[in-house]
Amino acid sequence: MTKKVLVLPGDGIGPEIVAEAVKVIEALNREGLGVELEQGLVGGAAYDAAGSPLPERTLEQARAADAILLGAVGGPKWEPLERALRPEKGLLGLRAGLELFSNLRPAVLYPQLADASTLRPEVVAGLDIMIVRELTGGIYFGEPRGIRTLENGERQGYNTLVYRESEIERIGRSAFEIARKRGRKLCSVDKANVLEVTELWREVMIRLGKDYPDVELSHMYVDNAAMQLVKWPKQFDVMVTDNMFGDILSDAAAMLTGSIGMLPSASLDAHGKGMYEPIHGSAPDIAGQGVANPLATILSVAMMLRYSLDAGAAAERIEAAVGRVLDQGLRTPDIMAAGMQQVGTAAMGDAVVAAL
Ligand code: IPM
Ligand code: MG
């Protein structure tokens, strides 16, 4: 059966890295994968072309697709725009519009890249953490929000951190299910000592835990979790947390591997439809130079095949091919090390296709 994938290259290095991921999909198509690709506009590129970071047409295309492959959005060019028109709004609008509430962000250390981490090898060797971040609620979307002027003329900024029980429950179930397929350990991260909303979060997680007796549930305050991630990251298997804590902790976890250019992510709805993107951003400083690492985007294709397109075998082939090009010593500048062969974006993509 043909599956439809919407490709949204976005801004900065987005178009370059997505082009390599498309090469990989096309190579698999030649062997009968059956993925139909369609291009769309999002972020600053969409603003430039259509006056909105998320044109209605893009949202329609996204709704009609089985999965979405996204590059990255944002860049200094669009920073002066009012908030509603900024590229990030395109990304947030897709997450909300498609109800992609479950964001999976793996932090895996490739043995070939053990030296890339700034942490000692024994601290990170074999690292394999999955952060499950709630993606459509919390302070990112809570109302009321804004900047208002008080009676004395002083301005005040405000946002609202809210979670309904049902929202906590669905991200909790998502995380428990994932833990079940991995090391059966789930750490829920909150700030229950200060914030009522996360006191409720913890209560719901404990309640859910009764349905998953085979998963070992623990709880950690977010400040401690940040510290533990740097101190002894291998204590974690799956972590589940809210939108903002997840934003922060997932960047920290990604950097433990020393190669944020290697990490994919998935954002899923309740039915397994998803948007897939590299964890890194649009890297405007190196855009257009052909030096960006396409592997995170290529690995995002693997996640897409596994989670949304029911093509686990093809996903494994891609992951194995990435392992092989690393074994061959090919490195983009971000993961370059002594004795390795430096290559650009396109050469790396071609090497993965050849290794398939
Ligand atoms: C991320 C990014 C986004 C977020 C930005 C670009 C809106 O940092 O995906 O982690 O904060 O969620
Ligand atoms: Mg982030």
JSON list of N, CA and C and ligand atoms in Angstrom, two decimals, residues 105 133 140 247-248 250-251 279, ligand 2:
[
{"chain": "A", "resi": 105, "resn": "ARG", "atom": "N", "xyz": [12.39, 11.51, 22.14]},
{"chain": "A", "resi": 105, "resn": "ARG", "atom": "CA", "xyz": [13.71, 12.03, 21.84]},
{"chain": "A", "resi": 105, "resn": "ARG", "atom": "C", "xyz": [14.78, 11.10, 22.40]},
{"chain": "A", "resi": 133, "resn": "ARG", "atom": "N", "xyz": [8.58, 13.50, 25.90]},
{"chain": "A", "resi": 133, "resn": "ARG", "atom": "CA", "xyz": [8.19, 14.88, 26.26]},
{"chain": "A", "resi": 133, "resn": "ARG", "atom": "C", "xyz": [6.75, 15.15, 25.84]},
{"chain": "A", "resi": 140, "resn": "TYR", "atom": "N", "xyz": [3.65, 25.93, 27.19]},
{"chain": "A", "resi": 140, "resn": "TYR", "atom": "CA", "xyz": [3.80, 26.34, 25.79]},
{"chain": "A", "resi": 140, "resn": "TYR", "atom": "C", "xyz": [2.47, 26.81, 25.19]},
{"chain": "A", "resi": 247, "resn": "ASP", "atom": "N", "xyz": [11.76, 20.05, 26.94]},
{"chain": "A", "resi": 247, "resn": "ASP", "atom": "CA", "xyz": [12.54, 20.86, 26.01]},
{"chain": "A", "resi": 247, "resn": "ASP", "atom": "C", "xyz": [13.97, 21.00, 26.53]},
{"chain": "A", "resi": 248, "resn": "ILE", "atom": "N", "xyz": [14.08, 21.30, 27.80]},
{"chain": "A", "resi": 248, "resn": "ILE", "atom": "CA", "xyz": [15.39, 21.57, 28.40]},
{"chain": "A", "resi": 248, "resn": "ILE", "atom": "C", "xyz": [16.19, 20.28, 28.59]},
{"chain": "A", "resi": 250, "resn": "SER", "atom": "N", "xyz": [15.91, 17.44, 27.16]},
{"chain": "A", "resi": 250, "resn": "SER", "atom": "CA", "xyz": [16.27, 16.71, 25.94]},
{"chain": "A", "resi": 250, "resn": "SER", "atom": "C", "xyz": [17.49, 17.33, 25.27]},
{"chain": "A", "resi": 251, "resn": "ASP", "atom": "N", "xyz": [17.67, 18.63, 25.40]},
{"chain": "A", "resi": 251, "resn": "ASP", "atom": "CA", "xyz": [18.90, 19.22, 24.87]},
{"chain": "A", "resi": 251, "resn": "ASP", "atom": "C", "xyz": [20.10, 18.76, 25.68]},
{"chain": "A", "resi": 279, "resn": "ILE", "atom": "N", "xyz": [16.75, 16.46, 16.04]},
{"chain": "A", "resi": 279, "resn": "ILE", "atom": "CA", "xyz": [16.65, 17.23, 17.29]},
{"chain": "A", "resi": 279, "resn": "ILE", "atom": "C", "xyz": [17.32, 18.60, 17.15]},
{"chain": "B", "resi": 2, "resn": "MG", "atom": "MG", "xyz": [14.28, 22.60, 22.29]}
]
